[in-house]
CSV table of C-alpha atoms in Angstrom, one decimal:
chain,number,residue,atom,x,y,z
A,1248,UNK,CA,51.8,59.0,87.1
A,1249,UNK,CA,55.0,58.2,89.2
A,1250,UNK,CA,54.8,54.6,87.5
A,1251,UNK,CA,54.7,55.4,83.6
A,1252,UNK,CA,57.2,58.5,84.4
A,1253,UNK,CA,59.2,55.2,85.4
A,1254,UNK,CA,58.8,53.2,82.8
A,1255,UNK,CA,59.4,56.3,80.4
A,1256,UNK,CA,62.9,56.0,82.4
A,1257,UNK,CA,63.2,52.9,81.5
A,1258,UNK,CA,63.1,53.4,78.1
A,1259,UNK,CA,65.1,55.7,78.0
A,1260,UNK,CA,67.8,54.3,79.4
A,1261,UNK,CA,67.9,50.8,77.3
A,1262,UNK,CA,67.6,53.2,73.9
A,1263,UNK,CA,70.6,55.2,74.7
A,1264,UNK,CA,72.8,53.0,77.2
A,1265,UNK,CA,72.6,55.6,80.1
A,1266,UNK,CA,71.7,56.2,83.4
A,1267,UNK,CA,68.7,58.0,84.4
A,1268,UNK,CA,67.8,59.5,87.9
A,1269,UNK,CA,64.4,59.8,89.1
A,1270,UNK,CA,62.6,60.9,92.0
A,1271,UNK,CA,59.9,59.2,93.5
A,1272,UNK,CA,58.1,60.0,96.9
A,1273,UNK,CA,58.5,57.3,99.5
A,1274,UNK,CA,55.4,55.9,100.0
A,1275,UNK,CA,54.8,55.3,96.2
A,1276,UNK,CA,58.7,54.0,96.0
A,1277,UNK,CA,57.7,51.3,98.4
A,1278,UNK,CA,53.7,50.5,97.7
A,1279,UNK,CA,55.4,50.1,93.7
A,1280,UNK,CA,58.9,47.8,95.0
A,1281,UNK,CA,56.3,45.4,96.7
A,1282,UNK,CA,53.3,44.9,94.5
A,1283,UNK,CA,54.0,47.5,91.7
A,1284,UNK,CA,55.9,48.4,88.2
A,1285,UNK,CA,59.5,48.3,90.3
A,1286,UNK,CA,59.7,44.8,91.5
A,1287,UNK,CA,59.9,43.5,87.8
A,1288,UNK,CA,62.9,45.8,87.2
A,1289,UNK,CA,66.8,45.8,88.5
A,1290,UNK,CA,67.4,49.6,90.3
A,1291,UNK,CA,69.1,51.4,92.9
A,1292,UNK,CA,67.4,53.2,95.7
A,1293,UNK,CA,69.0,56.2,97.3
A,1294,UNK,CA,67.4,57.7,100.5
A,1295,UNK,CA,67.3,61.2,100.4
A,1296,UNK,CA,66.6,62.2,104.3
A,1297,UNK,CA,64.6,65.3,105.3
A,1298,UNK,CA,66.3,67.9,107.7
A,1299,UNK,CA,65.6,68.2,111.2
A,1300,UNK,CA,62.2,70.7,111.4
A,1301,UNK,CA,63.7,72.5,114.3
A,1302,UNK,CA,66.3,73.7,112.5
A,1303,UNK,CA,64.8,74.5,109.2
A,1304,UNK,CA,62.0,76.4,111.6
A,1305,UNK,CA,64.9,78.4,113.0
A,1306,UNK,CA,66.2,79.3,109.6
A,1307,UNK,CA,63.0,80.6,108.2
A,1308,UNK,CA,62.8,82.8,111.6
A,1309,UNK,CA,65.8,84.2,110.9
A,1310,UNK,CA,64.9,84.7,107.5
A,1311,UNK,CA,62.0,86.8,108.6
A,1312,UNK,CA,63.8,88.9,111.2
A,1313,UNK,CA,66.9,89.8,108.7
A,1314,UNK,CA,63.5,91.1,106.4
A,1315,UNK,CA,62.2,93.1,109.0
A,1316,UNK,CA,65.4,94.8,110.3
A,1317,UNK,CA,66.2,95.6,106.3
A,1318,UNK,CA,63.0,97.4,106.2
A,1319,UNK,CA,61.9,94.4,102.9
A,1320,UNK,CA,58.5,94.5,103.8
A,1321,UNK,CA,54.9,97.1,104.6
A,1322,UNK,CA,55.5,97.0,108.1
A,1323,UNK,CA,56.7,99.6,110.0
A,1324,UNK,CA,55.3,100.8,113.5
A,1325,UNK,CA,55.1,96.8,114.7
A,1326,UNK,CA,58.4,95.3,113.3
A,1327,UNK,CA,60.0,95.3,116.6
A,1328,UNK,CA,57.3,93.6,118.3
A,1329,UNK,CA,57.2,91.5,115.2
A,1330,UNK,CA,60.9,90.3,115.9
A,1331,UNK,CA,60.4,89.8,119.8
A,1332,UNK,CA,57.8,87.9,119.3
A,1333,UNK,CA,59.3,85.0,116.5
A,1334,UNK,CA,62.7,85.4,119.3
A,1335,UNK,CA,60.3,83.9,121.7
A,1336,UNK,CA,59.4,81.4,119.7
A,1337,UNK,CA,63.4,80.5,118.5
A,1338,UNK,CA,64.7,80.7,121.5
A,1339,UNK,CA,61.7,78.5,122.5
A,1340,UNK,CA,63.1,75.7,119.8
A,1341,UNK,CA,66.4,75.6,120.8
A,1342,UNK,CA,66.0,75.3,124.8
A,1343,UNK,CA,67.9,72.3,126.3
A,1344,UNK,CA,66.1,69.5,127.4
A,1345,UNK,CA,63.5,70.0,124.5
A,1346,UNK,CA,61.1,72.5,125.0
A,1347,UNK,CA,57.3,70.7,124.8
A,1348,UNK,CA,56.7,72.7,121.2
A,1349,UNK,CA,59.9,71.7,120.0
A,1350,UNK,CA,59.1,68.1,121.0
A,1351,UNK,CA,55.3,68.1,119.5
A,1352,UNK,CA,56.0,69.6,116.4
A,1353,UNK,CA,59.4,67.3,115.8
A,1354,UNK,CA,57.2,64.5,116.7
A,1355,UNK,CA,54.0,65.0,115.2
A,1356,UNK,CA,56.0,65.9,111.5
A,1357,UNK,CA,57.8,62.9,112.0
A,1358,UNK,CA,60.4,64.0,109.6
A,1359,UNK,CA,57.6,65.8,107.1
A,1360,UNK,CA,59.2,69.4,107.0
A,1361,UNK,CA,56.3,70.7,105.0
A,1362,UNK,CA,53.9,69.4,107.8
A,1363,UNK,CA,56.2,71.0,110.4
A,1364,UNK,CA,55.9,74.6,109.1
A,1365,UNK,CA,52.1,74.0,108.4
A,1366,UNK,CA,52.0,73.1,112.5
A,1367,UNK,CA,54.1,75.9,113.1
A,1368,UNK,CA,52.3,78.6,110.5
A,1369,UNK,CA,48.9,77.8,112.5
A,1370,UNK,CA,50.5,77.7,116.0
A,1371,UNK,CA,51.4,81.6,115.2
A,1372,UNK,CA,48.3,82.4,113.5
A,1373,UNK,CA,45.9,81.1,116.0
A,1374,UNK,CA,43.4,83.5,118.2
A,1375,UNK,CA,44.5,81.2,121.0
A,1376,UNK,CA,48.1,82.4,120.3
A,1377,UNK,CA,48.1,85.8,122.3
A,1378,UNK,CA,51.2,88.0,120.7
A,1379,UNK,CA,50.9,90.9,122.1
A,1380,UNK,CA,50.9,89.6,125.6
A,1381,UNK,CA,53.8,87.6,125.1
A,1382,UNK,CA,56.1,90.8,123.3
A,1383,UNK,CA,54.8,93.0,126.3
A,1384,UNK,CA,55.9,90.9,129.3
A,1385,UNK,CA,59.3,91.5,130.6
A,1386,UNK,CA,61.7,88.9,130.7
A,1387,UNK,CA,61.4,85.7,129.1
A,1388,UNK,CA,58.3,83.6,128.1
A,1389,UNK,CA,58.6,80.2,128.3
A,1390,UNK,CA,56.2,78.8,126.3
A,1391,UNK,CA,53.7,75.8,127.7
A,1392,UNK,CA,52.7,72.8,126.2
A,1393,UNK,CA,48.7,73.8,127.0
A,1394,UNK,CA,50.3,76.8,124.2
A,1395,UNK,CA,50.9,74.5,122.0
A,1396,UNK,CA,48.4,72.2,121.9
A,1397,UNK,CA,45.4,74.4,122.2
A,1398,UNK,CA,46.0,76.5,119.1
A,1399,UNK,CA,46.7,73.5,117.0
A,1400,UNK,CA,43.6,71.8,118.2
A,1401,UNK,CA,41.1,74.1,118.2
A,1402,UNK,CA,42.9,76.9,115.9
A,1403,UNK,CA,39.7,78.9,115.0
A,1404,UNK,CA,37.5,77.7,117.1
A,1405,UNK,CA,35.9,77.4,120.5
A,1406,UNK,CA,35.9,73.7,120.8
A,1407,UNK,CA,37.8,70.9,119.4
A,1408,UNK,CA,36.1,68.7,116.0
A,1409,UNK,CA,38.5,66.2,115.1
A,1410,UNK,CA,37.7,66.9,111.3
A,1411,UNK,CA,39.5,70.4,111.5
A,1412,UNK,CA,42.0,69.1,113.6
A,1413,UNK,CA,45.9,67.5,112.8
A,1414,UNK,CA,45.7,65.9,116.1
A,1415,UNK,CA,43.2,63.2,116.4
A,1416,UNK,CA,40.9,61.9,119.3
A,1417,UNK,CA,42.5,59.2,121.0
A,1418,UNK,CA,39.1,58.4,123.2
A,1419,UNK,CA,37.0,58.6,119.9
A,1420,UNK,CA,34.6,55.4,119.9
A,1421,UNK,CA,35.3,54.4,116.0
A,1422,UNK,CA,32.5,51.5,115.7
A,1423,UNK,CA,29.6,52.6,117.3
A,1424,UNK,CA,28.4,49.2,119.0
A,1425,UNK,CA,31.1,47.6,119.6
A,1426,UNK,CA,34.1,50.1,119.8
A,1427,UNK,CA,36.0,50.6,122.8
A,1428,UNK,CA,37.4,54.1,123.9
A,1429,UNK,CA,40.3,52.5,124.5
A,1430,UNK,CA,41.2,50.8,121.1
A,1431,UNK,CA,43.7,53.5,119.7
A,1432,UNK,CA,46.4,53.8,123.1
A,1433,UNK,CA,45.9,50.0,123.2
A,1434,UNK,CA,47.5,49.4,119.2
A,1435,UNK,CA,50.1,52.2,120.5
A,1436,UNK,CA,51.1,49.9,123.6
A,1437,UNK,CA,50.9,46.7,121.4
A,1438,UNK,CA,53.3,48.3,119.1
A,1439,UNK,CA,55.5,49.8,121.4
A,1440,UNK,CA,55.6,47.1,123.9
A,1441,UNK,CA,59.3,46.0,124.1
A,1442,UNK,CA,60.5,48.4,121.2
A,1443,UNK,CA,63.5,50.7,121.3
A,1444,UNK,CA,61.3,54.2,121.0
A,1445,UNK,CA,64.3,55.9,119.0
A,1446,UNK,CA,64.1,52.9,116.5
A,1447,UNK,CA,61.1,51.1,116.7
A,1448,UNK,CA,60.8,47.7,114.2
A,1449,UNK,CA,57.8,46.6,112.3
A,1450,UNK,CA,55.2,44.5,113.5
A,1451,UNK,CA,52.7,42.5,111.3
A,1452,UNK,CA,49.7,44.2,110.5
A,1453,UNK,CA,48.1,40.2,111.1
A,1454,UNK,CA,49.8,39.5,114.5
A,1455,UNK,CA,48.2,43.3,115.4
A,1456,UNK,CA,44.9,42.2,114.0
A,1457,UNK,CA,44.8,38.5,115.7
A,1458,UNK,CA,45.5,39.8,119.0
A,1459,UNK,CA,42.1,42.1,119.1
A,1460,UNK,CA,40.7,39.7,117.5
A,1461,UNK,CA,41.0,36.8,120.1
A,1462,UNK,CA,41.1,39.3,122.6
A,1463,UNK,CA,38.2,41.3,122.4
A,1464,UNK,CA,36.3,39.4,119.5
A,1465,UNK,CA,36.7,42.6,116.8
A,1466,UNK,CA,38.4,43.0,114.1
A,1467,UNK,CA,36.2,46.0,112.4
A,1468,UNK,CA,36.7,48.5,115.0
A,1469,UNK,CA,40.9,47.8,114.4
A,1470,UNK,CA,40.5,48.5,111.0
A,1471,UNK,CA,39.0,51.8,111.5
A,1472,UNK,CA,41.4,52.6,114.3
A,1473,UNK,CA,44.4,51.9,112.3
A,1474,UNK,CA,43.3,54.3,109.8
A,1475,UNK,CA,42.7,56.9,111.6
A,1476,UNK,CA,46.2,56.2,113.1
A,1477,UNK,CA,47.8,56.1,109.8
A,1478,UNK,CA,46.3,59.2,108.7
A,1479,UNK,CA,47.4,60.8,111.8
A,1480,UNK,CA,50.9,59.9,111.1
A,1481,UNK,CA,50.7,58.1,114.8
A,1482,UNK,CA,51.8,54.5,113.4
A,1483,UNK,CA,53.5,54.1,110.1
A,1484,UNK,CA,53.1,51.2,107.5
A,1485,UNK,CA,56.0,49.4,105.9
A,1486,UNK,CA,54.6,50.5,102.7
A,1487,UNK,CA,54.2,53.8,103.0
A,1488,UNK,CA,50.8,54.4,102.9
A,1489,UNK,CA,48.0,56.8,104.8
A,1490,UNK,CA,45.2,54.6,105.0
A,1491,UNK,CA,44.4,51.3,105.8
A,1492,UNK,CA,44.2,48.8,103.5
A,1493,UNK,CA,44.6,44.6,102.7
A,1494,UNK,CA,48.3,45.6,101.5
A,1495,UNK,CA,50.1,46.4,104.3
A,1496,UNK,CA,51.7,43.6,105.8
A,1497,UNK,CA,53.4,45.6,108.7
A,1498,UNK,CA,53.3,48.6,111.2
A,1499,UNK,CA,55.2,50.7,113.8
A,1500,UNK,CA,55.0,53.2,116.0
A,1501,UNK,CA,56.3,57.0,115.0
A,1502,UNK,CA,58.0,59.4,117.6
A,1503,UNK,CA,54.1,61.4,117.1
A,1504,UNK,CA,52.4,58.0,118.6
A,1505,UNK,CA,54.8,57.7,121.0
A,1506,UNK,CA,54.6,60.8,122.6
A,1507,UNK,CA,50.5,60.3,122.1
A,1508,UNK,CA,50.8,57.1,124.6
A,1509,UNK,CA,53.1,58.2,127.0
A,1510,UNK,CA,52.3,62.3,127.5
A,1511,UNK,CA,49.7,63.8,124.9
A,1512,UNK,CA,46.6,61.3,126.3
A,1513,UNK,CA,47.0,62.9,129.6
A,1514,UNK,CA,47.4,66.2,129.5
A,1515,UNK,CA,44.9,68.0,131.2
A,1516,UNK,CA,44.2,70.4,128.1
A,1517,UNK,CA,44.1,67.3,125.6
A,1518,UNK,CA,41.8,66.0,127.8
A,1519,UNK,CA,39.6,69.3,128.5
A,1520,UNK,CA,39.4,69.4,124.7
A,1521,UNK,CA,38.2,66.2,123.5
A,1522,UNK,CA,35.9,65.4,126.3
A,1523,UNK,CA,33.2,67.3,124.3
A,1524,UNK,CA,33.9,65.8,121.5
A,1525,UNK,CA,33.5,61.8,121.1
A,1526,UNK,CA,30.7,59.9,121.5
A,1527,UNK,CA,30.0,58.6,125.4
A,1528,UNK,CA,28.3,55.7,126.7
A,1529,UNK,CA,26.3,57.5,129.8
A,1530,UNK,CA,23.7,59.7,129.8
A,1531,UNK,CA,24.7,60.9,132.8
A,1532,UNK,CA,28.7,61.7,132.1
A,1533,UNK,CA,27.1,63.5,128.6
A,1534,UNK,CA,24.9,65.9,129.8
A,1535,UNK,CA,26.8,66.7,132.6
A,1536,UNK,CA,29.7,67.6,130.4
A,1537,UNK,CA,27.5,69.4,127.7
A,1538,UNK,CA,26.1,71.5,130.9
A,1539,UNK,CA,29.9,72.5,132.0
A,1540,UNK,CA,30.7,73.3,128.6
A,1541,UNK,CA,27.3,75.6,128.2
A,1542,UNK,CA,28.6,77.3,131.4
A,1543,UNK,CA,32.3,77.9,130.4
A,1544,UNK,CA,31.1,78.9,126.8
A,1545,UNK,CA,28.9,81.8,129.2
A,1546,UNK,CA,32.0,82.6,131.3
A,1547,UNK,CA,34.1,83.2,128.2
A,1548,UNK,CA,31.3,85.9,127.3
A,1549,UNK,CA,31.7,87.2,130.5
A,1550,UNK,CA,35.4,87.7,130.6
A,1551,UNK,CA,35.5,85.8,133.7
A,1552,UNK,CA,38.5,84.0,133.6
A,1553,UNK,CA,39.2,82.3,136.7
A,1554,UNK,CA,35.8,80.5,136.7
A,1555,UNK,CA,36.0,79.3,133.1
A,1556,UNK,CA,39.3,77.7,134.3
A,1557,UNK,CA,37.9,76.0,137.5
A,1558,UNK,CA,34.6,74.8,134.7
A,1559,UNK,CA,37.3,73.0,132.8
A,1560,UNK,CA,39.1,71.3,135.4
A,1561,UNK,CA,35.8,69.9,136.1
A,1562,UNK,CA,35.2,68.6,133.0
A,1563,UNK,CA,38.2,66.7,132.5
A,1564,UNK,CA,37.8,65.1,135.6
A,1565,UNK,CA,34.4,63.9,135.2
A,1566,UNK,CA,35.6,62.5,131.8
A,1567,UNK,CA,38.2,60.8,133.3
A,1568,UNK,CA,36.3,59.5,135.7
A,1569,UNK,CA,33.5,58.8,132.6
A,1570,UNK,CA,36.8,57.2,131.2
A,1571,UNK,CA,37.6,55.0,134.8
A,1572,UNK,CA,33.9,53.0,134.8
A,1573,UNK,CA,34.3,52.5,130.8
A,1574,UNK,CA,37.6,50.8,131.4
A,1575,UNK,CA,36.5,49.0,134.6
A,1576,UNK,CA,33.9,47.8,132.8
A,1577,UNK,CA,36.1,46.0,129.9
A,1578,UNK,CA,38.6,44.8,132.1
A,1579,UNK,CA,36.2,42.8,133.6
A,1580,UNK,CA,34.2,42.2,130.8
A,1581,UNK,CA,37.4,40.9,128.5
A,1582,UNK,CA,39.0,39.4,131.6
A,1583,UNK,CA,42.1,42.1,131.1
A,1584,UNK,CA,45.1,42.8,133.8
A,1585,UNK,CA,44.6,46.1,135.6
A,1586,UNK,CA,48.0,47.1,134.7
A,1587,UNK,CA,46.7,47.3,130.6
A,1588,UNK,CA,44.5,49.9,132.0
A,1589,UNK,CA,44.9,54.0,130.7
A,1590,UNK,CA,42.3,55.6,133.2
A,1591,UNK,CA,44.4,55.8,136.6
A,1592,UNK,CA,47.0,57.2,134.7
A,1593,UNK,CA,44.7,59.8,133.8
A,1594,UNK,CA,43.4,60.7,136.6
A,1595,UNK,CA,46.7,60.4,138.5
A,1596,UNK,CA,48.3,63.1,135.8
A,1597,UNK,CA,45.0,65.3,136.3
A,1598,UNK,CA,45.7,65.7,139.9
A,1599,UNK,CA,49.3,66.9,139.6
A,1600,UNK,CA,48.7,69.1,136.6
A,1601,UNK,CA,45.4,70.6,138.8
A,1602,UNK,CA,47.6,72.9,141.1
A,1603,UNK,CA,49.5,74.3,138.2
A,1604,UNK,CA,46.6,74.8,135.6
């Protein structure tokens, strides 16, 4: 459609001399300039940039709270809880260095303002997001990253599916046979490796694809991975598009798969979520992690808090340690350095977090 409204432009500018002005989104304006209707045609390009999410999500907050305190709405007896609670969540956005939802939902929008107030719309509307203990408390909340990420995982449920979920599973094993857990954070690094992360170049989709390939002998499971990365909005192709495909001759890294490699992979609640969730290579690891989530799923009915807690802890470190063998095993196995390795990290970043969770 975006092509014949162009050539309909066209037209009309050679019948009647004039300019004409037409909007196009990006990935189309670039997937059309390289093997499209545009190439065959002399334009200009103008780059219309998105604001910054953070401050169009503190506009629409104060949007809200002038409607509340003008009485423009059916609300009545909870309007000043209503305003406390979206105050914790602007003066959240605007805390100096960058609070960790200020940084996740900048990064993971990557500049798509729509996706940002989706994230943000969810984040408020979860069950996970607990209101009315946050407008009781005295003082300030701070908000937590594990308050962040556990709503937007797993917004209406009880455990995480990647299907229902805007942030993907970077363990997933993509090609059953021959897929690695490790294949996603390893494209990250690849793409990263030497880059500026505030302006990251382009790196060709076949230089990406030869590496795995001589490597670790696979090009399928790269595919797949890159797909899902793409759709996640974790690497970004030069032309613009959300799936893989034969077209794309380059990729980089976004801010969203930037902070996937060097924070969101080991977060202990990241970790707690997916661990259920992907396929896994032991029996062993598997049904001793289907057993701890059995028992936390029996705590939660119980109200017992403190236990479900200490169940979780458990699991992520027996997935990380699940995570540890896997990776010994393809280091040695693919003749790999032990510095390309993800799983000390991990477990490293586990143990600090443990005190504090």
């Amino acid at each position: 459609l975006q092509d014949y409204a162009f050539s309909v432009a066209e037209e009309i500018k050679t019948e009647f001399e004039c300019v004409v002005l037409i909007s196009m989104r990006e990935e189309r304006f670039y997937g059309s300039k390289i093997r499209g209707m545009l190439d065959a045609y002399q334009n200009s390009a103008f780059h219309v940039s998105s604001p910054s999410s953070v401050e169009v999500l503190e506009k629409r907050i104060d949007f809200v709270i002038d409607l509340l305190k003008t009485g423009e709405h059916e609300i009545s007896s909870d309007a000043k809880e209503l305003v406390k609670f979206l105050r914790i969540f602007q003066a959240d956005l605007r805390r100096s260095p960058p609070s960790p939802l200020n940084r996740f939902v900048s990064a993971c929008a990557h500049g798509n303002v729509r996706l940002a107030l989706d994230l943000f719309r969810e984040l408020l509307v979860s069950g996970y997001t607990n209101a009315r203990e946050m407008t009781e408390i005295r003082g300030t909340w701070t908000i937590q990253i594990h308050q962040v990420l556990r709503p937007l995982m797993t917004p209406t449920r009880l455990f995480y599916d990647e299907k229902y979920s805007r942030v993907p599973n970077l363990f997933q094993i993509r090609l059953a046979e021959e897929g690695s857990h490790f294949t996603g954070l390893r494209i990250l690094k690849l793409l990263a490796s030497g880059q500026d992360p505030r302006a990251p170049s382009y790196i060709s989709l076949a230089e990406v694809r030869a590496h795995f390939a001589s490597t670790f002998g696979n090009d399928e499971d790269v595919r797949l991975w890159i797909d899902s990365l793409l759709a996640s909005n974790l690497v970004e192709a030069s032309t613009r598009q959300d799936s893989f495909s034969e077209d794309i001759d380059s990729l980089r890294i976004t801010p969203f798969g930037q902070f996937a490699l060097d924070e969101l992979h080991k977060i202990f609640t990241y970790v707690d979520l997916v661990a259920p969730e992907g396929g896994l290579r032991s029996e062993s690891a598997c049904n001793e992690i289907v057993r701890l989530s059995n028992d936390e799923v029996h705590l939660l009915h119980e109200k017992r808090r403190l236990e479900r807690v200490e169940k979780r802890l458990t699991r992520a470190n027996v997935f990380a340690s699940y995570l540890a063998a896997e990776e010994a095993r393809e280091i040695q196995l693919y003749a790999l350095q032990p510095t390309d390795g993800f799983a000390t990290a991990i477990q490293d970043s586990l143990a600090q977090e443990e005190p504090v969770v």
